[in-house]
Coordinates of C-alpha atoms in Angstrom, one line a residue:
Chain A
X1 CA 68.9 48.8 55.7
X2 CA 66.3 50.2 53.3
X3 CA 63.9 50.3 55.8
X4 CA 66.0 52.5 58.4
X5 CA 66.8 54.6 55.3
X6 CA 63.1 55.2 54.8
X7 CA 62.9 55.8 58.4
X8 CA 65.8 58.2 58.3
X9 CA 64.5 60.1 55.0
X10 CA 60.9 60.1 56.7
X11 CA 62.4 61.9 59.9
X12 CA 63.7 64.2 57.6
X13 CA 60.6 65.2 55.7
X14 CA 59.0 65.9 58.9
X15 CA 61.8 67.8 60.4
X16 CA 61.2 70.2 57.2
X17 CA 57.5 70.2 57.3
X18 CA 57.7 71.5 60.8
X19 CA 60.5 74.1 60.1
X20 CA 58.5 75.3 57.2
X21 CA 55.4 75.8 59.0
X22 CA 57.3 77.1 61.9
X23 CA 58.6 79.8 59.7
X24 CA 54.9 80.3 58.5
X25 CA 53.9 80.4 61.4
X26 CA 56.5 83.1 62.2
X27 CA 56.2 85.6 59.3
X28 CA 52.0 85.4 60.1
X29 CA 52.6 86.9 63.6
X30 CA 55.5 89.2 62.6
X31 CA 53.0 90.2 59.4
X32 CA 49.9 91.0 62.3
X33 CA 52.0 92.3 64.8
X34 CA 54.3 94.4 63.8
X35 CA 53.6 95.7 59.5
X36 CA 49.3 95.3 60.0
X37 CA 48.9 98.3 62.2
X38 CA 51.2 100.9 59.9
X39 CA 49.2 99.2 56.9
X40 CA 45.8 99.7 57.8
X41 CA 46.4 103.8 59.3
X42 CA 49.1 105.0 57.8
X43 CA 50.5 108.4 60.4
X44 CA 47.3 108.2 62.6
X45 CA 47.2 107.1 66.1
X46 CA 44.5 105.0 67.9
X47 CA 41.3 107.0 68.9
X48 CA 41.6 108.1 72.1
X49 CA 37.8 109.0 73.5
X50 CA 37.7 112.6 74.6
X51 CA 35.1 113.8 76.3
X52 CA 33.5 117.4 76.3
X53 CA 34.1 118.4 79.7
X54 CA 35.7 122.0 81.7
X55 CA 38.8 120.9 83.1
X56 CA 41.3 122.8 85.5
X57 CA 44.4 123.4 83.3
X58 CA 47.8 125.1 83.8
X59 CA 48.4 128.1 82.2
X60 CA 52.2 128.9 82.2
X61 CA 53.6 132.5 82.4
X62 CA 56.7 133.9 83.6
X63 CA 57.2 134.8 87.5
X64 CA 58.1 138.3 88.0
X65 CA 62.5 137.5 87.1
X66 CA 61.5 136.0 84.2
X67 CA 63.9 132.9 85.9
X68 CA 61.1 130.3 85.5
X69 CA 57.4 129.4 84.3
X70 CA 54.9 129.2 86.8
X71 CA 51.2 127.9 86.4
X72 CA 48.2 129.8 86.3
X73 CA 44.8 127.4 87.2
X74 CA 42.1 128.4 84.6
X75 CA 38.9 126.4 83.8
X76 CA 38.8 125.5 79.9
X77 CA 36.5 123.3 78.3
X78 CA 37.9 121.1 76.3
X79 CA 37.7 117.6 74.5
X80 CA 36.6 118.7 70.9
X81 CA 39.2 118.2 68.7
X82 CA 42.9 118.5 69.9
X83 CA 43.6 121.4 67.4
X84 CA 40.2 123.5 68.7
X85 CA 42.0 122.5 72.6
X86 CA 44.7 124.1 71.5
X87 CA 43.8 127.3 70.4
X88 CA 41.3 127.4 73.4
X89 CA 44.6 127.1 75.4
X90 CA 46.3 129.6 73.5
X91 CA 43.4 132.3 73.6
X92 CA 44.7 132.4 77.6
X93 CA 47.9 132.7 77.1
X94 CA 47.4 135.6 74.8
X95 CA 45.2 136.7 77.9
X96 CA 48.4 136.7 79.6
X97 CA 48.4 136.3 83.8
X98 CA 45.8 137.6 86.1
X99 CA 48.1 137.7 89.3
X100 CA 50.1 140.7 89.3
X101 CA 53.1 139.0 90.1
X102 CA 53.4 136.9 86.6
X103 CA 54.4 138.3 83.7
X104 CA 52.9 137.3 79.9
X105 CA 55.0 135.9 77.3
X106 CA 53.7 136.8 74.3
X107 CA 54.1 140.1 73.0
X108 CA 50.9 142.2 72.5
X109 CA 49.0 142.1 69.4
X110 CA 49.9 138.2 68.3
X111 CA 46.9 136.4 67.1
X112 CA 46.6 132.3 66.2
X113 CA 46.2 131.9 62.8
X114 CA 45.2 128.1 62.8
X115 CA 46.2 124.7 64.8
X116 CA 46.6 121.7 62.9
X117 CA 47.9 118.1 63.5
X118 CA 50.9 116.4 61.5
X119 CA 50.3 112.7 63.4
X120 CA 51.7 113.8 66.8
X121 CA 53.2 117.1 66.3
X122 CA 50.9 120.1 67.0
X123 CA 51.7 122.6 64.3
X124 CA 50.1 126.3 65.6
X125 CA 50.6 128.8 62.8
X126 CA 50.7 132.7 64.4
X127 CA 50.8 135.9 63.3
X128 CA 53.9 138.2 62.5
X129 CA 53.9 139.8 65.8
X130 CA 55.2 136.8 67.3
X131 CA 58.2 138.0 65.8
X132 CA 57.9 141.5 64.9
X133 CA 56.6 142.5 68.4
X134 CA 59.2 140.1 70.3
X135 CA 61.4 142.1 72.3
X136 CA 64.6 139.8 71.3
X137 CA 66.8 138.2 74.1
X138 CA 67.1 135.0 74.6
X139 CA 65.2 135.2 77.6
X140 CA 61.9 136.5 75.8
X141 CA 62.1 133.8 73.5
X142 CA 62.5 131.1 75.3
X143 CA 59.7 131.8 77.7
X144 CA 57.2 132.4 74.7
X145 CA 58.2 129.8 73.0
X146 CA 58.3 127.3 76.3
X147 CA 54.8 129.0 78.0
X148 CA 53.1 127.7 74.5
X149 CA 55.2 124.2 74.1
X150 CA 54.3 123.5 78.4
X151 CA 51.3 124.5 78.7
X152 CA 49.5 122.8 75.2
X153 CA 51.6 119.7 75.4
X154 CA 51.5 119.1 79.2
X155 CA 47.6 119.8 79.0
X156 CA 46.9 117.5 75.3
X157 CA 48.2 113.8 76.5
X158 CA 47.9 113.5 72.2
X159 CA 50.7 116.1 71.3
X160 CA 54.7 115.1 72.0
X161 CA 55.6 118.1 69.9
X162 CA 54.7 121.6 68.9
X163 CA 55.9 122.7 65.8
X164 CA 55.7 127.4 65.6
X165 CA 54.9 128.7 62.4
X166 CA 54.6 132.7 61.5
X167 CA 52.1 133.6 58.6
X168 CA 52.5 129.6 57.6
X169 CA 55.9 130.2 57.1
X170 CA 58.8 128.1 58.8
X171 CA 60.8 130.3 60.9
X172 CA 64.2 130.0 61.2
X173 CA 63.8 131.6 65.2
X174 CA 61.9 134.2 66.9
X175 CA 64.6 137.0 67.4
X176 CA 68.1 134.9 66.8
X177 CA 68.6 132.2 69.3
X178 CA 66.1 129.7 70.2
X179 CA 65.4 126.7 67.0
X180 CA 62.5 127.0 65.8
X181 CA 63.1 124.6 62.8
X182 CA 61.6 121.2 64.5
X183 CA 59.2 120.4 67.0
X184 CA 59.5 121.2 70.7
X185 CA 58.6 118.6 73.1
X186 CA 57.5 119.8 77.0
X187 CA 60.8 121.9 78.9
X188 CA 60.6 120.7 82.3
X189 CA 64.1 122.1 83.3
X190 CA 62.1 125.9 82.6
X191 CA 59.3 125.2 85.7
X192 CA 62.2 125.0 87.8
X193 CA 64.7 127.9 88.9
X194 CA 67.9 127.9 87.6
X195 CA 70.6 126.3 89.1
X196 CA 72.9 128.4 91.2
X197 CA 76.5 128.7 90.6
X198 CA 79.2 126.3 92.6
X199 CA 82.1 126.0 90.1
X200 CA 84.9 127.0 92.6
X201 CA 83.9 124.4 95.2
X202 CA 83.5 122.1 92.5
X203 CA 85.7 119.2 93.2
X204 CA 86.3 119.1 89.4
X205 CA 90.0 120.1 88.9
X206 CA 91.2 117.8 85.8
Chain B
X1 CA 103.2 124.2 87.0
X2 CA 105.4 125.1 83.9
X3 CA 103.1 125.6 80.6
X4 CA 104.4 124.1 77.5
X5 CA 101.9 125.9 75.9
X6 CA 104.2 129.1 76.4
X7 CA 106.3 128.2 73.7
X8 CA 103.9 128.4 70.9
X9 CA 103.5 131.9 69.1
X10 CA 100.5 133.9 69.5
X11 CA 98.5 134.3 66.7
X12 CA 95.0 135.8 65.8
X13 CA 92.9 134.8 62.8
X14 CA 90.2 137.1 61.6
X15 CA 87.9 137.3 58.5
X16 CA 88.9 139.9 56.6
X17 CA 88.0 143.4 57.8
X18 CA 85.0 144.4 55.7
X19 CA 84.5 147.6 57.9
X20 CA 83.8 150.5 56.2
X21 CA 83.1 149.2 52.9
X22 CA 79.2 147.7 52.9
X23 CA 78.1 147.2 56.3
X24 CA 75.0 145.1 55.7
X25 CA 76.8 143.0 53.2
X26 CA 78.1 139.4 54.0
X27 CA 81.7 140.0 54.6
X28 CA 84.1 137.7 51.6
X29 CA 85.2 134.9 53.8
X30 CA 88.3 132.8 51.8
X31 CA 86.9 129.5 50.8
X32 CA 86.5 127.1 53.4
X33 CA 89.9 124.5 52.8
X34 CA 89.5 120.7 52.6
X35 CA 89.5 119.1 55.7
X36 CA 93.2 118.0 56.0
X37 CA 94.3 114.8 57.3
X38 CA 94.4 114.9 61.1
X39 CA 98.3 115.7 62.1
X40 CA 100.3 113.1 64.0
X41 CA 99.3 110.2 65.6
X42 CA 96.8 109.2 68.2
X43 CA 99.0 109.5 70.9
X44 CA 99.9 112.8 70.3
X45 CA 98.8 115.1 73.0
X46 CA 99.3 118.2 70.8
X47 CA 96.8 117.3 68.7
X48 CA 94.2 117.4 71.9
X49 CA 96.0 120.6 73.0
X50 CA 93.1 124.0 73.5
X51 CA 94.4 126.2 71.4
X52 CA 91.6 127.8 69.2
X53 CA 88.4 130.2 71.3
X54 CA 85.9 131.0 68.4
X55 CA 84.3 134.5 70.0
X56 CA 80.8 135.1 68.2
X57 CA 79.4 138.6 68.9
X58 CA 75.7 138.3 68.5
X59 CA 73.4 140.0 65.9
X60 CA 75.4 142.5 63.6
X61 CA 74.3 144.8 60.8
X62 CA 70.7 144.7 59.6
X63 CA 69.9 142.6 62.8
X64 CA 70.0 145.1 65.7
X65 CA 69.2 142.2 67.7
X66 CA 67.4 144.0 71.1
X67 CA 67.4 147.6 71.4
X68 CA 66.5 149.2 74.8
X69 CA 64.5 152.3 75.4
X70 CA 67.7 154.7 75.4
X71 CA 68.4 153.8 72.3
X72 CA 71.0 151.1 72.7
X73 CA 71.5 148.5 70.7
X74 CA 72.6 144.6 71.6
X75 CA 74.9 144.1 68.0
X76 CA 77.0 147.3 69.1
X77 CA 77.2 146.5 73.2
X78 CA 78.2 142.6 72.0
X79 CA 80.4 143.5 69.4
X80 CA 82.5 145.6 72.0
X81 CA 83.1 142.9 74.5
X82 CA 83.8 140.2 72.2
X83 CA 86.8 142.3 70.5
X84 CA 87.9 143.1 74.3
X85 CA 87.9 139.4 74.9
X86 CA 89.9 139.2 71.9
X87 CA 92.5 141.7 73.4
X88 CA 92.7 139.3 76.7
X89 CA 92.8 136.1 74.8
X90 CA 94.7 136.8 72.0
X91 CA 98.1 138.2 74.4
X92 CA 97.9 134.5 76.6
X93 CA 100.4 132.0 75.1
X94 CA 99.2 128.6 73.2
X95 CA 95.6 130.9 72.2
X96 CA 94.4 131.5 68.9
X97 CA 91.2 133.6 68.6
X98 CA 88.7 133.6 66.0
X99 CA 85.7 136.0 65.8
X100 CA 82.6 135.4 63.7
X101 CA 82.5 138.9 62.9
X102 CA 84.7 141.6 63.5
X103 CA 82.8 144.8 63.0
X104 CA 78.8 145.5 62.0
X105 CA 77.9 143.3 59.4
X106 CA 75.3 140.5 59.4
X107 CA 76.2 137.0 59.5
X108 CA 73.6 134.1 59.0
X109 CA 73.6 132.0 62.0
X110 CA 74.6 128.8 59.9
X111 CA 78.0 131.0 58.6
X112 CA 78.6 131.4 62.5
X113 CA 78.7 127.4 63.2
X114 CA 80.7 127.0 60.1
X115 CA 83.6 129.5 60.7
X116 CA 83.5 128.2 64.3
X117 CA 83.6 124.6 62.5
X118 CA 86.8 125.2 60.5
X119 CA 88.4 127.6 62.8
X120 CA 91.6 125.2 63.3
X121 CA 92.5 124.9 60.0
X122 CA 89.8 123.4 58.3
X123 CA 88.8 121.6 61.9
X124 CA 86.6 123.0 64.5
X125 CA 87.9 125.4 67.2
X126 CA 88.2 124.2 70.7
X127 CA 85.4 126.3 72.4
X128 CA 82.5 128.6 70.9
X129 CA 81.5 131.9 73.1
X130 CA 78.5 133.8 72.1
X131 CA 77.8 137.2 73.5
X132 CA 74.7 138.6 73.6
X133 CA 72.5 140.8 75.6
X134 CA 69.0 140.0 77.1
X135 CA 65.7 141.4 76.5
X136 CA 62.2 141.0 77.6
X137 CA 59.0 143.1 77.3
X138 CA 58.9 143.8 81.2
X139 CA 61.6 146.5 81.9
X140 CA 62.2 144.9 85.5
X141 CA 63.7 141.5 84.4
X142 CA 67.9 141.9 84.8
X143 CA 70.5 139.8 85.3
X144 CA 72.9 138.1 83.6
X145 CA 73.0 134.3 83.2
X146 CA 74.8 131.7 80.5
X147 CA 73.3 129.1 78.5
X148 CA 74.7 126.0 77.4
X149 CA 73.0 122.9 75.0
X150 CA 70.2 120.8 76.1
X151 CA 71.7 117.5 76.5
X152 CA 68.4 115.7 75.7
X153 CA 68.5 117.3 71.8
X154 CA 70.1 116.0 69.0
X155 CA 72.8 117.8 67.5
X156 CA 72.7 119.6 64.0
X157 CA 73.5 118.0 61.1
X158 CA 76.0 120.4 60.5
X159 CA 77.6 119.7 63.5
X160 CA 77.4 115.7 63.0
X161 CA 78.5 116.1 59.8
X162 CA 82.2 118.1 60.6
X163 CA 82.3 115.0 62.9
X164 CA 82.3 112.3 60.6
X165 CA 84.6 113.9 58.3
X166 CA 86.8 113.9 61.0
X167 CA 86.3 110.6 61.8
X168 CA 86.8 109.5 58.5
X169 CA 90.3 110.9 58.3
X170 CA 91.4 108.2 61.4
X171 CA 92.4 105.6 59.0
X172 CA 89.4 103.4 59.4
X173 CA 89.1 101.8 55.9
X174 CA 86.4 99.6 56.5
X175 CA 83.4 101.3 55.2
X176 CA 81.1 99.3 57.8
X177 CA 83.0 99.2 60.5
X178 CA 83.4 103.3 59.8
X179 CA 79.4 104.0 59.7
X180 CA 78.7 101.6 62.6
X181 CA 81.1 103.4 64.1
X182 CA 80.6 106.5 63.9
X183 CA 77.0 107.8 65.6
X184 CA 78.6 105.7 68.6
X185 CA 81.7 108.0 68.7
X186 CA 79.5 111.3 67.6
X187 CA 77.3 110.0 70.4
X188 CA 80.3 110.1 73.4
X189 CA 81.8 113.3 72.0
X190 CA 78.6 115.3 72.0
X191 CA 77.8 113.9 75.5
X192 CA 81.4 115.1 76.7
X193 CA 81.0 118.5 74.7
X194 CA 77.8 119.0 76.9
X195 CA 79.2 117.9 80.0
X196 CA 82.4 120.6 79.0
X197 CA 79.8 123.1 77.9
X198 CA 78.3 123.0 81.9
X199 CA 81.7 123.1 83.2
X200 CA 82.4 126.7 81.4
X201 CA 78.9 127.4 81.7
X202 CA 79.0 127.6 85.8
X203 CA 82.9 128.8 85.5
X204 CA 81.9 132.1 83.6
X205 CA 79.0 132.3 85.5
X206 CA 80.6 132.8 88.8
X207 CA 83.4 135.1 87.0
X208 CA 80.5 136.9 86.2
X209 CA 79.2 137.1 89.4
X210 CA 82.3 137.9 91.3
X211 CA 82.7 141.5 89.0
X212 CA 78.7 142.7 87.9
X213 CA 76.6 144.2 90.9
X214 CA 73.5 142.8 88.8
X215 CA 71.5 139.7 89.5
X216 CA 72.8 136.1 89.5
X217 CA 70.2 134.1 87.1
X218 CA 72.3 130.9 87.4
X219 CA 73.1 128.6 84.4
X220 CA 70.3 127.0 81.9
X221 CA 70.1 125.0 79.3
X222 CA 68.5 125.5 75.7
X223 CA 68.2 124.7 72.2
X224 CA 69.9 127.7 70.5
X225 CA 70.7 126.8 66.7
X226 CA 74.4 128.4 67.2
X227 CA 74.6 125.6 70.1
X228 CA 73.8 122.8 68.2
X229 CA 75.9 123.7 64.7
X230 CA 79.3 123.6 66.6
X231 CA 81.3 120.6 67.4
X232 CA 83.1 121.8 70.0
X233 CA 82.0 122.6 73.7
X234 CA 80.1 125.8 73.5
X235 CA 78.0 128.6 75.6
X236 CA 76.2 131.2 74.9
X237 CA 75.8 134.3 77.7
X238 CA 73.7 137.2 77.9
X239 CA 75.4 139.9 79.9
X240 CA 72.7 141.9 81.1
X241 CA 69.3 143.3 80.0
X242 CA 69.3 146.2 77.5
X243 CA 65.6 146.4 77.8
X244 CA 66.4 146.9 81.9
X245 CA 66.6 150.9 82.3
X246 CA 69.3 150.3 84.9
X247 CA 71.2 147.8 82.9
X248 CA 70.7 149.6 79.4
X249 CA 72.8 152.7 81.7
X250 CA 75.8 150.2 82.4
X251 CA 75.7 148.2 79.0
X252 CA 76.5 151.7 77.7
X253 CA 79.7 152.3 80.1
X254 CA 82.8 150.5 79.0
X255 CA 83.4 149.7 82.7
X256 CA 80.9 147.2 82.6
X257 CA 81.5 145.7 79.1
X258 CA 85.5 145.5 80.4
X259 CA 84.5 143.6 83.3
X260 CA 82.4 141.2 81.2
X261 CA 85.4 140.4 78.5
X262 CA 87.1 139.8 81.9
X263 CA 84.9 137.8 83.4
X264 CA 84.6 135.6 80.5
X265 CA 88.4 135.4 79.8
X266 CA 89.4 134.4 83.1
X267 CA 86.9 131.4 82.6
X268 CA 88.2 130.7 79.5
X269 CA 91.8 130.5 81.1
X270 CA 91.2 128.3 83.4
X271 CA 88.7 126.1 81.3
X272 CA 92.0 126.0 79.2
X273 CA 94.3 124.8 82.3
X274 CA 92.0 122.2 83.3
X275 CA 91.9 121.0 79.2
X276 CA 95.5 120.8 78.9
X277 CA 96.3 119.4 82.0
X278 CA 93.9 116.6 80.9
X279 CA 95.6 116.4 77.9
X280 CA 98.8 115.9 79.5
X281 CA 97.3 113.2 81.2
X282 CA 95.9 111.6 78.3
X283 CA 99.6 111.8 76.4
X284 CA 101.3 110.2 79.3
X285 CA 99.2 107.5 79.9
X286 CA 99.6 106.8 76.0
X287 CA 103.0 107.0 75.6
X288 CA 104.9 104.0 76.0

């Protein structure tokens, strides 16, 4: 009897050796995997090599109805640092279109203050004519707004948002409509035209 | 069809009328009231009944908002329709109309979501309609088109937060259950205020279409703050272009701004028929 009790108690120890180390074991790899990376770079991302080269980017302005962004090819060089890209790709929009049939976004006189990164938001600070020069209407602000958003985020694989500043300041809009109070990720609804209208042959009835 | 709705009397609810006195100066709204307990029980349909249109006339006061070359302004042009809406709405049985301003003062945009948020007494109307009028810096854009809420955004907070209040007042006394609850339900009900928002998106639209000899520029979607503070379905439509010579010229006849109220109110009707006839639905299958 006192022998299959030592047994017993034995099996026993060992069952909690192995759950301990198990759990060990465990909270190692959970520690590695999933707190080590936040730990050791806190808000950065891993290096992604860039390489100084001229690529063929889009450059999106309005077509002539102002109904959707169309792409303009331009050659840029880029692949210094994502917030030197982005003002490269801004100085062209600020160029606005060469074919006669686009229209520019921005109104005249705008300049880009600075470009800076907050981990993957793209935060591009402008001047006041973004906003003093706008010529309100939904319209105009959502295709500045969306030709800078499209073209810098579609073009930088490192930004997923674009945060608009004026004069460093947070803005609540641009002329009244459009939020301008948290990043913009890439519009892909505004390279498309609008949809046209079926709501009386819509088989919706309640 | 007979409409119950007939029975109920008409009534208009305005801020006060600060016209005249300080024009720039936010208008004294009365306190906002505590959010009251919600009125009868779940299987109620008259408490899913469309009763309240929340008409926001765009810009107002010190913001002109767009001004075209003539001169013309988009606060005075907006302002305009949304009191003739008012006059159609308010003289249909089982509507209540509240406007977010009712002559030229300014009004932030957060006081916009928040009247529309407690435009029911103390709970949030049953559709928001902002009017504006377009602009852009070429003077050959036109058109008129209506926006309603990108459906891949979050809502405001302001928004989400008028929801949980209401959810709060449905009884649920489990404090876990409630905030488990609750983004699930905010979740569903802004997914159905969007698809609702498309609905009277493409309905006004094609009202639009069917009176205004200007161009069609279809329905899109966008992040526009007044969109995302209400919680309730919600559009926003720009009429024409005042920065369009052509258009600024029929933005200034009341012709045109009659046929827009018109446009919109007969989408508002039936947006209204096909809510209440849901309701109805809803109550039957309900009732025991």
């Amino acid at each position: 009897v006192i022998r299959q009790r030592s047994v017993k108690i034995a099996l026993v120890a060992a069952w909690a050796v192995a759950v301990v180390l198990l759990v060990g074991v465990g909270l190692k790899l959970f520690n590695e995997l999933v707190l080590t990376p936040d730990r050791i770079a806190p808000g950065t991302r891993p290096v992604v090599s860039r390489e100084r080269e001229k690529r063929k980017i889009d450059i999106f302005f309005a077509d002539e109805n102002a109904s959707m962004l169309v792409a303009e090819k331009r050659s840029i060089m880029l692949g210094a640092a994502i917030p030197a890209d982005a003002k490269a790709l801004v100085a062209e929009i600020i160029k606005g279109p060469e074919s006669d049939t686009l229209l520019s976004t921005l109104p005249g006189g705008v300049r880009l203050l600075a470009a800076y990164e907050v981990g993957d938001t793209l935060v591009l600070d402008f001047s006041n004519e973004l906003q003093t020069n706008h010529s309100g209407g939904s319209t105009g602000e959502l295709f500045a707004v969306y030709s800078i958003v499209n073209t810098v985020a579609l073009s930088l694989d490192e930004v997923a948002g674009v945060r608009i500043l004026v004069e460093g300041m947070e803005v609540e809009t641009l002329a009244g409509h459009l939020d301008l109070t948290r990043p913009l990720s890439i519009d892909l609804k505004l390279l498309e035209r609008p949809r046209r209208q079926t709501a009386r042959s819509s088989d919706y009835a309640g | 069809v007979v409409d119950v709705a007939s029975a109920t009397p008409v009534e208009v609810i305005e801020p006060p009328d600060t016209s005249g006195i300080t024009p720039d100066f936010p208008p004294d709204y009365p306190a906002l009231p505590d959010l009251p307990s919600l009125p009868g029980s779940v299987s109620d349909p008259e408490k899913f009944r469309f009763t309240v249109v929340v008409i926001d006339a765009g810009h107002g006061g010190k913001d002109r908002g767009a001004c075209g070359r003539g001169g013309l302004c988009e606060k005075d042009v907006v302002l305009e329709i949304a009191l003739g809406l008012k006059k159609l709405l308010a003289k249909r049985p089982g509507i209540k109309v509240v406007l977010t301003r009712t002559s030229d003062y300014f009004v932030p945009l957060k006081e916009r979501t928040a009247i529309a948020n407690h435009a029911n007494n103390g709970l949030p109307g049953d559709v928001f309609i902002s009017i504006h009028t377009n602009a852009h810096k070429s003077q050959k854009v036109g058109g008129f088109e209506c926006f309603y809420i990108s459906d891949a955004i979050d809502p405001d907070a302001e928004a989400t937060a008028v929801f949980e209040n209401a959810v709060i007042n449905l009884e649920v006394d489990d404090e876990a259950t409630r905030s488990a609850l609750t983004p699930i339900l905010w979740d569903l009900q802004f997914t159905e205020f969007v698809s609702q928002s498309s609905e009277l998106a493409a309905l006004t639209q094609q009202e639009l279409a069917d009176r205004l000899n200007t161009r069609d520029r279809g329905v899109r979607q966008a992040q526009f703050i007044v969109l995302a503070g209400v919680a309730m379905p919600s559009i926003l439509i720009e009429v024409g272009f005042i920065s369009n010579r052509i258009e600024e010229s029929k933005l200034k006849t009341a012709d045109f701004r009659g046929k827009c109220a018109e446009a919109i109110a007969e989408a508002v009707l039936v947006f209204k028929r096909r809510r209440d006839e849901m309701s109805r639905t809803m109550g039957r299958k309900t009732q025991p």
